[in-house]
CSV table of C-alpha atoms and ligand atoms in Angstrom, one decimal:
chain,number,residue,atom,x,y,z
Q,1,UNK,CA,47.0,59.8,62.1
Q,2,UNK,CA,48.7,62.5,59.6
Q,3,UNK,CA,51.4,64.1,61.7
Q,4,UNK,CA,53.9,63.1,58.3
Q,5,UNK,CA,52.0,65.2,55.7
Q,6,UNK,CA,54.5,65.3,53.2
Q,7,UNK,CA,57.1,67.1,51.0
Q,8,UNK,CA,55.1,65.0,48.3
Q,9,UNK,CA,52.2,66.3,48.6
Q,10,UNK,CA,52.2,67.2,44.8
Q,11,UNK,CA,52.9,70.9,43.5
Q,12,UNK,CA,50.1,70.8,41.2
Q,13,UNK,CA,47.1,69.6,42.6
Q,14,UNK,CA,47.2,66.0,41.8
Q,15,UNK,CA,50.3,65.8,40.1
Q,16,UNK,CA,53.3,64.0,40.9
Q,17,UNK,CA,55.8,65.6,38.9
Q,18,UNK,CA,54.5,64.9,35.3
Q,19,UNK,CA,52.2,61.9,36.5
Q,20,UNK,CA,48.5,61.5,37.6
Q,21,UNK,CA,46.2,65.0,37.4
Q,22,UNK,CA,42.6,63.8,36.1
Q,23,UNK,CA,41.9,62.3,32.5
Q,24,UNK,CA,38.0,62.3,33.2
Q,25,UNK,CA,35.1,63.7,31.4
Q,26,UNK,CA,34.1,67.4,32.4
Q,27,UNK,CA,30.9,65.9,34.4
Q,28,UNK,CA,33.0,64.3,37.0
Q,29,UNK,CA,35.1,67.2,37.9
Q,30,UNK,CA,32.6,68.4,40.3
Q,31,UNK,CA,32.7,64.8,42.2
Q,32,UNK,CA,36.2,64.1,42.4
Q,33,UNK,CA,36.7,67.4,43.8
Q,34,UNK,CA,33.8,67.1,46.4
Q,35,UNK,CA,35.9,64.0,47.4
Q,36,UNK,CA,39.3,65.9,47.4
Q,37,UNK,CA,37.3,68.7,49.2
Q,38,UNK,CA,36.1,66.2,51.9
Q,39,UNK,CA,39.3,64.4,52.1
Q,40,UNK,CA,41.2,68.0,53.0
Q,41,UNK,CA,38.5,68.4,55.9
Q,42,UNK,CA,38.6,65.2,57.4
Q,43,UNK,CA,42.1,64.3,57.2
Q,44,UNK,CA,43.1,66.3,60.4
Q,45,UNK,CA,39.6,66.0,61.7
Q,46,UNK,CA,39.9,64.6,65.1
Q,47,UNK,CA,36.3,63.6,65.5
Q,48,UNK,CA,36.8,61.9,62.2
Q,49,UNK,CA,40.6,60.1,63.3
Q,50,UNK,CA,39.3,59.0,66.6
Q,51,UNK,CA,36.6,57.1,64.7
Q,52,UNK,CA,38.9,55.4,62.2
Q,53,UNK,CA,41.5,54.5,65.3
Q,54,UNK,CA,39.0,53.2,67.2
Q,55,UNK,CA,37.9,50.5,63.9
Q,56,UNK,CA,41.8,50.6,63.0
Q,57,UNK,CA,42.2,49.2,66.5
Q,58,UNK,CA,39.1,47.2,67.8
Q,59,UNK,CA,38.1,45.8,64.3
Q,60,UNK,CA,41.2,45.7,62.3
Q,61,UNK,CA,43.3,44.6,64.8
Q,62,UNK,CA,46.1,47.3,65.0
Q,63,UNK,CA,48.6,47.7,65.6
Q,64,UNK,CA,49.7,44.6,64.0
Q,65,UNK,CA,53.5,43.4,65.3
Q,66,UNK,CA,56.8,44.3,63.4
Q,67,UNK,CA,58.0,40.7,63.1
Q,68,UNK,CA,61.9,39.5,62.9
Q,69,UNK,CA,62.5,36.9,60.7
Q,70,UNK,CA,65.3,35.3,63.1
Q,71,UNK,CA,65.8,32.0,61.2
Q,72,UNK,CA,64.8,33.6,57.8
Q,73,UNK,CA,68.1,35.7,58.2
Q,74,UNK,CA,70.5,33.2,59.8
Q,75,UNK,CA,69.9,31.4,57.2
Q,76,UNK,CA,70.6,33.9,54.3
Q,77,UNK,CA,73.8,34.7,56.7
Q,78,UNK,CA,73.1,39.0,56.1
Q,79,UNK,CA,71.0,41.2,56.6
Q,80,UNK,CA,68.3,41.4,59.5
Q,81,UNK,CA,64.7,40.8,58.4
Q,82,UNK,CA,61.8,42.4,59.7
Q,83,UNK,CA,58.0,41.7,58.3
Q,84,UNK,CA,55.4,44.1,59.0
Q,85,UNK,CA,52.2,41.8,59.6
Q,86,UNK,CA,49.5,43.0,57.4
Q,87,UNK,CA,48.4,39.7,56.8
Q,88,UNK,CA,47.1,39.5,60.5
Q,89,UNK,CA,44.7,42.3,59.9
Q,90,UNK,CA,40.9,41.0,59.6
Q,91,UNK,CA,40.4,40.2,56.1
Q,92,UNK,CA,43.9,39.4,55.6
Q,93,UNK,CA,45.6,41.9,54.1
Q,94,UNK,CA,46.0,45.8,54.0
Q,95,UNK,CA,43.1,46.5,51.5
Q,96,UNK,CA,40.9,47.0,55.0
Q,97,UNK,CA,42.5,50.0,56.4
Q,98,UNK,CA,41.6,52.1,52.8
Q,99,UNK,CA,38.0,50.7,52.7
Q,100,UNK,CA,37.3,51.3,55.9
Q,101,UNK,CA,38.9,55.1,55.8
Q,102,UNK,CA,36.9,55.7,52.5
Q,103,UNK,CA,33.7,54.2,54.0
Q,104,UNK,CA,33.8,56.7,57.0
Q,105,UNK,CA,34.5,59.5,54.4
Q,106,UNK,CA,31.7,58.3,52.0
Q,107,UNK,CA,29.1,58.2,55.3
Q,108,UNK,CA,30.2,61.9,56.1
Q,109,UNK,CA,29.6,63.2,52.9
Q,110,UNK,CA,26.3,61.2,53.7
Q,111,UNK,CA,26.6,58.8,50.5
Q,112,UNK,CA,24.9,55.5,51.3
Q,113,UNK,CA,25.6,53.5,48.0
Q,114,UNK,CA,28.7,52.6,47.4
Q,115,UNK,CA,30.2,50.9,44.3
Q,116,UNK,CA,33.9,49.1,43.7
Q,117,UNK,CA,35.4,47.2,41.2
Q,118,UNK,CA,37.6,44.0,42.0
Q,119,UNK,CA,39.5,41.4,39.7
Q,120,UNK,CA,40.4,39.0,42.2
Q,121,UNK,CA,38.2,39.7,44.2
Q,122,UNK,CA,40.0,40.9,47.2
Q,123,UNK,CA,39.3,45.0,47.0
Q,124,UNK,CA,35.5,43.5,46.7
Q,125,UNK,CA,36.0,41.4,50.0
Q,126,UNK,CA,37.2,44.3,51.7
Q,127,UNK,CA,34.8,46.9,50.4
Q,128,UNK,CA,31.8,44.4,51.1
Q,129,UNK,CA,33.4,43.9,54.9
Q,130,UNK,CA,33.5,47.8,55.6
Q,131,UNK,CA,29.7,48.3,53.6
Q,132,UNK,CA,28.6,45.1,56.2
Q,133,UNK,CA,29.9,47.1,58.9
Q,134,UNK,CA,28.5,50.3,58.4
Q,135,UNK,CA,25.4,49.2,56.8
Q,136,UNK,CA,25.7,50.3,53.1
Q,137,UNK,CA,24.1,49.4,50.5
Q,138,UNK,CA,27.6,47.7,48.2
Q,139,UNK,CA,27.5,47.2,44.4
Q,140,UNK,CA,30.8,45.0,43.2
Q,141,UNK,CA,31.4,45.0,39.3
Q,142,UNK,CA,33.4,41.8,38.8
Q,143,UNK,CA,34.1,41.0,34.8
Q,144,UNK,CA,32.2,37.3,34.6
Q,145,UNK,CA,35.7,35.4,33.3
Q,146,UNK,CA,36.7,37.0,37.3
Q,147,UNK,CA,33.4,36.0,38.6
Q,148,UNK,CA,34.2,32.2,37.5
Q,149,UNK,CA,37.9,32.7,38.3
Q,150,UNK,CA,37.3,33.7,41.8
Q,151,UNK,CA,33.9,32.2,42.7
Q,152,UNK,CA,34.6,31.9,46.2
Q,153,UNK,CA,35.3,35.7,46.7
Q,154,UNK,CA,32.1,36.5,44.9
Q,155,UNK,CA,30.6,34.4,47.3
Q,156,UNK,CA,31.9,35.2,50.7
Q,157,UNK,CA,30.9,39.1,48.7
Q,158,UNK,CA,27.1,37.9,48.9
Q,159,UNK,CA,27.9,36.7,52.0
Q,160,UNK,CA,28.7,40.0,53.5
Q,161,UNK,CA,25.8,41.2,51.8
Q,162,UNK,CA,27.1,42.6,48.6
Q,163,UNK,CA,25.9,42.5,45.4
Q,164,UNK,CA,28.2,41.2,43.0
Q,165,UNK,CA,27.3,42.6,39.2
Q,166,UNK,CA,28.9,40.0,36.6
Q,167,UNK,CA,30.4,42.6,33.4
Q,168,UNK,CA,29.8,41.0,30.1
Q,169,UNK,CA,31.5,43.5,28.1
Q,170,UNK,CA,34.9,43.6,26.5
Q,171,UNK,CA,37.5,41.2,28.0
Q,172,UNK,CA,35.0,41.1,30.8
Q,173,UNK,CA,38.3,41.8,33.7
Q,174,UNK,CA,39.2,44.3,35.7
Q,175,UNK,CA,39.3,46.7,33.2
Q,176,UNK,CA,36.0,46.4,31.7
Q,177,UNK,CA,34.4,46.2,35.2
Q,178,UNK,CA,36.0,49.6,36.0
Q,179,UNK,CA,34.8,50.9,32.8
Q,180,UNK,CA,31.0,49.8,33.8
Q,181,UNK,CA,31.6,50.9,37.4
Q,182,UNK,CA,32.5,54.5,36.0
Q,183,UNK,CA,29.4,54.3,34.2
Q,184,UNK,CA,27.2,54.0,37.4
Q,185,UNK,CA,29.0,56.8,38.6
Q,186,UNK,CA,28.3,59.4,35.9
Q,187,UNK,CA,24.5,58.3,36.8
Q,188,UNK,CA,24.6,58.0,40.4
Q,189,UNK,CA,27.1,60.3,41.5
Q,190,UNK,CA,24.6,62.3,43.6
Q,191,UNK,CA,23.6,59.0,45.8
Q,192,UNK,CA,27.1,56.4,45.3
Q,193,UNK,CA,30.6,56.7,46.3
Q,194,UNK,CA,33.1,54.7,44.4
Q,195,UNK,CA,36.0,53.2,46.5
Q,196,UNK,CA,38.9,52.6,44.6
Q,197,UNK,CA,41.1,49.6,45.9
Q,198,UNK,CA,44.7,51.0,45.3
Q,199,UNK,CA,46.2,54.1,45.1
Q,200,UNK,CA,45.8,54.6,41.6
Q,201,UNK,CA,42.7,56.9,39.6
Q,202,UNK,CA,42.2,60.5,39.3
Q,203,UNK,CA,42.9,63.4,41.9
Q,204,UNK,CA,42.6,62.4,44.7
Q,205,UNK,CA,42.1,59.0,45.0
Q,206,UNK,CA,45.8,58.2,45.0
Q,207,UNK,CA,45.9,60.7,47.7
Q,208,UNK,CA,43.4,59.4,49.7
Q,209,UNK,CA,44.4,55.9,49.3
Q,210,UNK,CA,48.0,56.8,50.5
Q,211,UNK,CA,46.3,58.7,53.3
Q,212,UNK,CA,44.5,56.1,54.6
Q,213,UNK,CA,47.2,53.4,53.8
Q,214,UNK,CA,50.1,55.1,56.0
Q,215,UNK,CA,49.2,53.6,59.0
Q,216,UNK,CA,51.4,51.0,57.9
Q,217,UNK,CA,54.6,53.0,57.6
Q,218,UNK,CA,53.9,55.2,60.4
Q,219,UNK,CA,53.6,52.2,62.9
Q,220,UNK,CA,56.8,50.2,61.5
Q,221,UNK,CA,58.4,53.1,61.9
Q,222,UNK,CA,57.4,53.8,65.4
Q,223,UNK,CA,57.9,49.8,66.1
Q,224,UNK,CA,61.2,49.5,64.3
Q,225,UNK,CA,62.7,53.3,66.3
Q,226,UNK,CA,61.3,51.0,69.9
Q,227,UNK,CA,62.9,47.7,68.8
Q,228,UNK,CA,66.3,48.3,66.5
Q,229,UNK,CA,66.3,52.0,67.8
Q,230,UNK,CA,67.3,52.8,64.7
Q,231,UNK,CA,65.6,53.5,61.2
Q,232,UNK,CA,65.6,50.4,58.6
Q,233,UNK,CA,68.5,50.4,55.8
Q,234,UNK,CA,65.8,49.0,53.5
Q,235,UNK,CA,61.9,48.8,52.5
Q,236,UNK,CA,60.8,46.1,50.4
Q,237,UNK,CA,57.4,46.1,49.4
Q,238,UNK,CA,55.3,44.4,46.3
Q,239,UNK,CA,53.4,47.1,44.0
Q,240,UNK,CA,50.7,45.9,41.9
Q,241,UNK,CA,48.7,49.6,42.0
Q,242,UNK,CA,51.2,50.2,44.7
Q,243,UNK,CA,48.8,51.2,48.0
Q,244,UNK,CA,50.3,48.7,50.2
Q,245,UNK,CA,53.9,49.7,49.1
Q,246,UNK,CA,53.5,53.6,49.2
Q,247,UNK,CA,51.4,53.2,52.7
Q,248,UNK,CA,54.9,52.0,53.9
Q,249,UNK,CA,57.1,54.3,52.0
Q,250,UNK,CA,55.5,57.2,52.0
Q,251,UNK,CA,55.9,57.8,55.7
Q,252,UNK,CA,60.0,57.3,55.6
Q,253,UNK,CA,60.0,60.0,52.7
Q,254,UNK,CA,62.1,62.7,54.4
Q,255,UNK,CA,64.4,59.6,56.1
Q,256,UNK,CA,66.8,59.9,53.1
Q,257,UNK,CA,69.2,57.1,54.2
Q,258,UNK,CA,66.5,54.5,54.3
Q,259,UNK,CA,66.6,53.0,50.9
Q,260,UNK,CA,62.7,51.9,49.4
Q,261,UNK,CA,62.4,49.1,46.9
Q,262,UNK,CA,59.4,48.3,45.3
Q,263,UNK,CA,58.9,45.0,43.8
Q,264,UNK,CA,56.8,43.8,40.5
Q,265,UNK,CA,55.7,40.8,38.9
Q,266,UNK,CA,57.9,39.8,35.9
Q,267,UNK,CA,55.7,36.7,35.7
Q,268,UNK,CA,57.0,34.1,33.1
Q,269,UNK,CA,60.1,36.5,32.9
Q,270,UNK,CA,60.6,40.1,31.4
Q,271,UNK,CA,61.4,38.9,27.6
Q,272,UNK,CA,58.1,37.0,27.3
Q,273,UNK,CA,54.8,39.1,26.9
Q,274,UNK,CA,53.4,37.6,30.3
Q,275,UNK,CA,54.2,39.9,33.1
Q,276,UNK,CA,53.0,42.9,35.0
Q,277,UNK,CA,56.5,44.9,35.2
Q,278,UNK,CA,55.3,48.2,34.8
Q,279,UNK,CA,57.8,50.6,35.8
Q,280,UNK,CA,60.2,48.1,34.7
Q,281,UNK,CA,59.2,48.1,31.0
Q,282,UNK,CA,56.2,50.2,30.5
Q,283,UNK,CA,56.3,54.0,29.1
Q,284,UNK,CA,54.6,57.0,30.6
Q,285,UNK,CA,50.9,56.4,29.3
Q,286,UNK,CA,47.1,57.6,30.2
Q,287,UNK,CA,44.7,54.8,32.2
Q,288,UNK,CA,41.9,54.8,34.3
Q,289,UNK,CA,41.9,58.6,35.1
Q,290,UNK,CA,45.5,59.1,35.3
Q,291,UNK,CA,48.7,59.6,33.8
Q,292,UNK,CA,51.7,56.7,35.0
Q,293,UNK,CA,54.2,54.4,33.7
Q,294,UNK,CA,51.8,52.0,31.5
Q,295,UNK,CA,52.2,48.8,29.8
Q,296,UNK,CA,50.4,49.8,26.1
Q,297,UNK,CA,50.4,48.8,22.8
Q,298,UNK,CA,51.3,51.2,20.1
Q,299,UNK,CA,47.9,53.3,20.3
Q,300,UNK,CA,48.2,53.4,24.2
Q,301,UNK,CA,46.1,50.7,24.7
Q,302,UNK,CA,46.9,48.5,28.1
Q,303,UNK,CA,47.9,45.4,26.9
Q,304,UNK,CA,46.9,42.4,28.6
Q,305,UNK,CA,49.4,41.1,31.7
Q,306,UNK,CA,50.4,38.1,33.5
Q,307,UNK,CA,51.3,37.2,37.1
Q,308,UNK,CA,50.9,34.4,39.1
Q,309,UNK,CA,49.7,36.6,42.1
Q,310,UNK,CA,46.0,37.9,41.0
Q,311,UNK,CA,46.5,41.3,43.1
Q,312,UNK,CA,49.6,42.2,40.9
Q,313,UNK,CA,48.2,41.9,37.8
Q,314,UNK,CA,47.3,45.3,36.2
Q,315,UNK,CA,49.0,46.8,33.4
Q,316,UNK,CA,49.4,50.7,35.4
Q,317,UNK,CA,51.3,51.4,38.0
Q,318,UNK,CA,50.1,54.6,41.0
Q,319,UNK,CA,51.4,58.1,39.9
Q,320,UNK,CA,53.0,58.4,43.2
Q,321,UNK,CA,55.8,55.3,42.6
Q,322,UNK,CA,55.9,57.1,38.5
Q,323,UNK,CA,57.5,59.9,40.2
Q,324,UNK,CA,59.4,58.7,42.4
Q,325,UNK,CA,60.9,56.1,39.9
Q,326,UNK,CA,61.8,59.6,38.4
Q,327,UNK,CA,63.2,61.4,40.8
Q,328,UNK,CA,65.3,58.4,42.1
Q,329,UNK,CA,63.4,58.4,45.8
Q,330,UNK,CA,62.4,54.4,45.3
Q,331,UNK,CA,63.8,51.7,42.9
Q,332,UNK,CA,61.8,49.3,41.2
Q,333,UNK,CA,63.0,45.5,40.5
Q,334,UNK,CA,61.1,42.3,39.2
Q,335,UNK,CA,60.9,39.1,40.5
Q,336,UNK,CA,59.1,35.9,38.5
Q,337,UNK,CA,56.3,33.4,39.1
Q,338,UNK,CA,58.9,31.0,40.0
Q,339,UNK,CA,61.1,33.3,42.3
Q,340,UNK,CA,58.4,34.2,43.9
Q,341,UNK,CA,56.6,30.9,44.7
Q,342,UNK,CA,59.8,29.4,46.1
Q,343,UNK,CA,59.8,32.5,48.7
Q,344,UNK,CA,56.0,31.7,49.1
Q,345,UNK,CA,57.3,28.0,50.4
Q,346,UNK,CA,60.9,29.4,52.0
Q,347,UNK,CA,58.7,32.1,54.6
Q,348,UNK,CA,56.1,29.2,55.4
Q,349,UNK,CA,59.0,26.5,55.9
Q,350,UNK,CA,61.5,28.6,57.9
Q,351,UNK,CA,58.9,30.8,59.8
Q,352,UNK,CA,55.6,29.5,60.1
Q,353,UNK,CA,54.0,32.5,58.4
Q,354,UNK,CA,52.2,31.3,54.7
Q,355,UNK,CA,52.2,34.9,53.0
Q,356,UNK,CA,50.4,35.9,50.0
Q,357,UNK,CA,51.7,35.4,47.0
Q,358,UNK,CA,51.8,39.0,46.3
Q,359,UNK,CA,53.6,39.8,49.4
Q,360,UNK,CA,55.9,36.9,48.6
Q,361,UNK,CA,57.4,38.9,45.3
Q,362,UNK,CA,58.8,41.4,48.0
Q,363,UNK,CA,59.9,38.3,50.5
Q,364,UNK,CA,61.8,36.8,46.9
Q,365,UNK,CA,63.8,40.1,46.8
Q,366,UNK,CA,64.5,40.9,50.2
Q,367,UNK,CA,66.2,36.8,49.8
Q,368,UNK,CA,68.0,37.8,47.5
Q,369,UNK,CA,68.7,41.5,49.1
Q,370,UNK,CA,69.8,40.2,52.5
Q,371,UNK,CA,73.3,38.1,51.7
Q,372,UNK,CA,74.9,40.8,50.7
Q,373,UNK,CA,74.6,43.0,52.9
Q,374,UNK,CA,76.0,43.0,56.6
Q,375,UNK,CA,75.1,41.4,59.7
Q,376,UNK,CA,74.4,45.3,61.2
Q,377,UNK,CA,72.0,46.1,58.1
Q,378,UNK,CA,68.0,46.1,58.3
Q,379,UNK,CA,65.6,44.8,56.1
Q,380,UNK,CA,61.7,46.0,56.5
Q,381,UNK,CA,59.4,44.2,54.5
Q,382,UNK,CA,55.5,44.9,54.4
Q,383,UNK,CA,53.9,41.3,54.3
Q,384,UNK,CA,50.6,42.7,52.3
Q,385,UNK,CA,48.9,39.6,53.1
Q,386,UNK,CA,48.3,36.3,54.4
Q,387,UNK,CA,48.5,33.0,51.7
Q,388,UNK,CA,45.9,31.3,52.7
Q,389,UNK,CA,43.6,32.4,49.8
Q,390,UNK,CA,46.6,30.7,47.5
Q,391,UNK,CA,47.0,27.8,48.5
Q,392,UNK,CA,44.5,26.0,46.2
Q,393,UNK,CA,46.1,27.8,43.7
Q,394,UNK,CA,49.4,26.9,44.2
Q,395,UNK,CA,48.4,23.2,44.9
Q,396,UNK,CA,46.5,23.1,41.7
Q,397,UNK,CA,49.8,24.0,40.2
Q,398,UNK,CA,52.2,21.3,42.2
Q,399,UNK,CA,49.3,18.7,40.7
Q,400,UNK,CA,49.5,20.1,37.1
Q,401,UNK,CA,53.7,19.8,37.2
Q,402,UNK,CA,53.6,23.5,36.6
Q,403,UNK,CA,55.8,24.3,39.9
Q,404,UNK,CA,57.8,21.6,42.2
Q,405,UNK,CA,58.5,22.3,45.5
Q,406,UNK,CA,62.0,22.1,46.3
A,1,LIG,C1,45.7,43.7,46.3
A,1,LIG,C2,46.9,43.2,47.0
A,1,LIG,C3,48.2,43.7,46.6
A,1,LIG,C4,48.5,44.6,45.5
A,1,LIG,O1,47.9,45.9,45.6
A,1,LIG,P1,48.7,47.2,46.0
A,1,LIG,O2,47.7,48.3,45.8
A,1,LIG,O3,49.9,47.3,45.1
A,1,LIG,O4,49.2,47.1,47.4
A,1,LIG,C5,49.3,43.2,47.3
A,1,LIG,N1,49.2,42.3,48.3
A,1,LIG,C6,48.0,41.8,48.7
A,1,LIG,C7,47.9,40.8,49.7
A,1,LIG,C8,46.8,42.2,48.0
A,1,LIG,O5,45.6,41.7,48.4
């Protein structure tokens, strides 16, 4: 599974040039490094990487195809377009392959309880899947506007057996239910492991979340060296925390010719206050645990922020894609509601494959990629996810005249 450990693997522990490290109190020192701790035994374990192949492989459903997009691109006339099908993984997405890594690491640190946060919902679905699977007892802290937003991924949570604890603080989002989630934490620590959703938080969590998340690169890369045999020219990948985008990346690091692009929400568009373009716009800032580009007021507090795609919509960004926006490894573009709901209805028309609406901000830029470049050049795009959890949404917003199909 970890044949690519990395060149960057930070210098510091848990830093990525000056981001992430741990802004924690002094009490949860001891459990993040009992986590970091397991993480370093396990990684290379093969007891442990036999296990998670074998649920990688007979529950997951990996390795999922590298798709080309053969009417996509002769239509845009450029570039060759290659999707990596996440969105056929069970559940839907890539949020599975971290939960269930985590889950494994949880049960051999032999922690039984284990407690996530979600906004929309999805990081909940996937946490309750892997706690139904390996019979844990899972606590979801959902802020209660989410709970109503999302009411059917609070209740396909209780149907997996979760139990989904409405926050009634604050804003009562995401960040509120992270806040209360915390706060179990600092109680429970001896009994709960908390799974984090993206690869954002304190040492090691982005770590671990890039860990488990690599399968993705490392089998596109594989697939893309059997089919093209050649490396891609071009990644493309959406980044809300960033987990599905640096499980591509981060296994192409020392490939220095193959460009990585990571795409964010500029929502209603970057001069309005309703967006989620982080790296775009945001300065270097504290959140959740960790230092990274941030979205914040004067006083550093996370301002509130828009997309039209649930999954993208948090105001930090992972330490990991901080630094590399630094150093110049990645760049970072923004694509809008609209821009990105027209490639939602372009990849469904000219392929047959509804995406998410989170993946389709990376399908919106690799559209607008492809045409000018050359008939030899290869685009790789990580499809996060499959659309069919939008398409109420987006209907909803045909109805209300708020988007036309073309
Ligand atoms: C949650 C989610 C994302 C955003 O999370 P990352 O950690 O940035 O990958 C993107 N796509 C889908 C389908 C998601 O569910």
């Amino acid at each position: 599974m970890s044949a690519t450990q990395p060149a960057s693997t930070p210098a510091q522990e848990g830093m990525f040039g000056e981001f992430g490290g741990r802004f924690i109190p002094p009490h949860l020192i001891p459990v993040m490094d009992e986590i970091a701790e397991a993480l370093e035994r396990y990684r290379d374990d093969p007891e442990f990487n036999r296990e998670y192949c074998h649920y990688l492989e007979r529950y997951v459903g990996r390795p999922n195809p590298l798709y080309l997009c053969a009417k996509l691109t002769e239509k845009l006339g450029g570039a060759k377009i290659y999707v990596k099908r996440e969105d056929l993984n069970h559940t839907g997405a890539h949020k599975i392959n971290n939960t269930i890594g985590q889950a494994l690491l949880a049960r051999r640190l032999g922690k039984h309880r284990i407690i996530a946060e979600t906004g929309a919902g999805q990081h909940g679905v996937a946490t309750a899947t892997a706690c139904a699977l390996f019979d844990m007892e899972c606590i979801i802290y959902m802020g209660e506007i989410d709970c109503e937003r999302q009411a059917l991924n609070v209740f396909r949570m209780e149907l997996l057996g979760a139990k989904v604890v409405p926050v009634t603080q604050g804003t009562r989002t995401l960040k509120d239910a992270v806040d209360v989630a915390i706060g179990d934490l600092v109680e429970n620590y001896e009994t709960t492991f908390y799974m984090l959703g993206s690869a954002v938080g304190p040492h090691p969590y982005p770590l671990m979340v890039r860990h488990f998340q690599s399968i993705i690169g490392q089998e596109a890369r594989r697939q893309m060296l059997e089919t093209e045999g050649r490396l891609p020219d071009y990644l493309v990948a959406c980044v809300g925390g960033g987990s599905n985008a640096i499980g591509l990346f981060h296994p192409f690091f020392e490939d220095k010719e193959v460009r990585m692009i990571g795409v964010e929400p500029s929502g209603k568009g970057l001069d309005t206050d309703q967006h989620a373009a982080t790296l775009t716009l945001g300065k270097p800032g504290v959140i959740h645990g960790y230092r990274c580009y941030l979205l914040a007021d004067e006083s550093g507090e996370p301002l509130p922020v828009h997309s039209v795609a649930a999954g993208l919509d948090y105001p930090g960004v992972g330490p990991e894609h901080s630094w590399y926006k630094d150093v110049g490894r990645a760049e970072y573009v923004a694509v809008t509601d609209k821009e990105a709901l027209d490639a939602f209805v372009e990849l469904s028309r000219a392929e047959g494959i509804i995406p998410a609406v989170e993946s389709a901000h990376a399908i919106a830029h690799a559209i607008k990629l492809a045409p000018q470049l050359s008939k030899d050049q290869i685009i790789l795009i990580n499809l996060s996810g499959r659309g069919d959890k939008d398409v109420r949404q987006v209907a909803a917003m045909v109805e209300r005249g708020e988007y036309k199909i073309q």
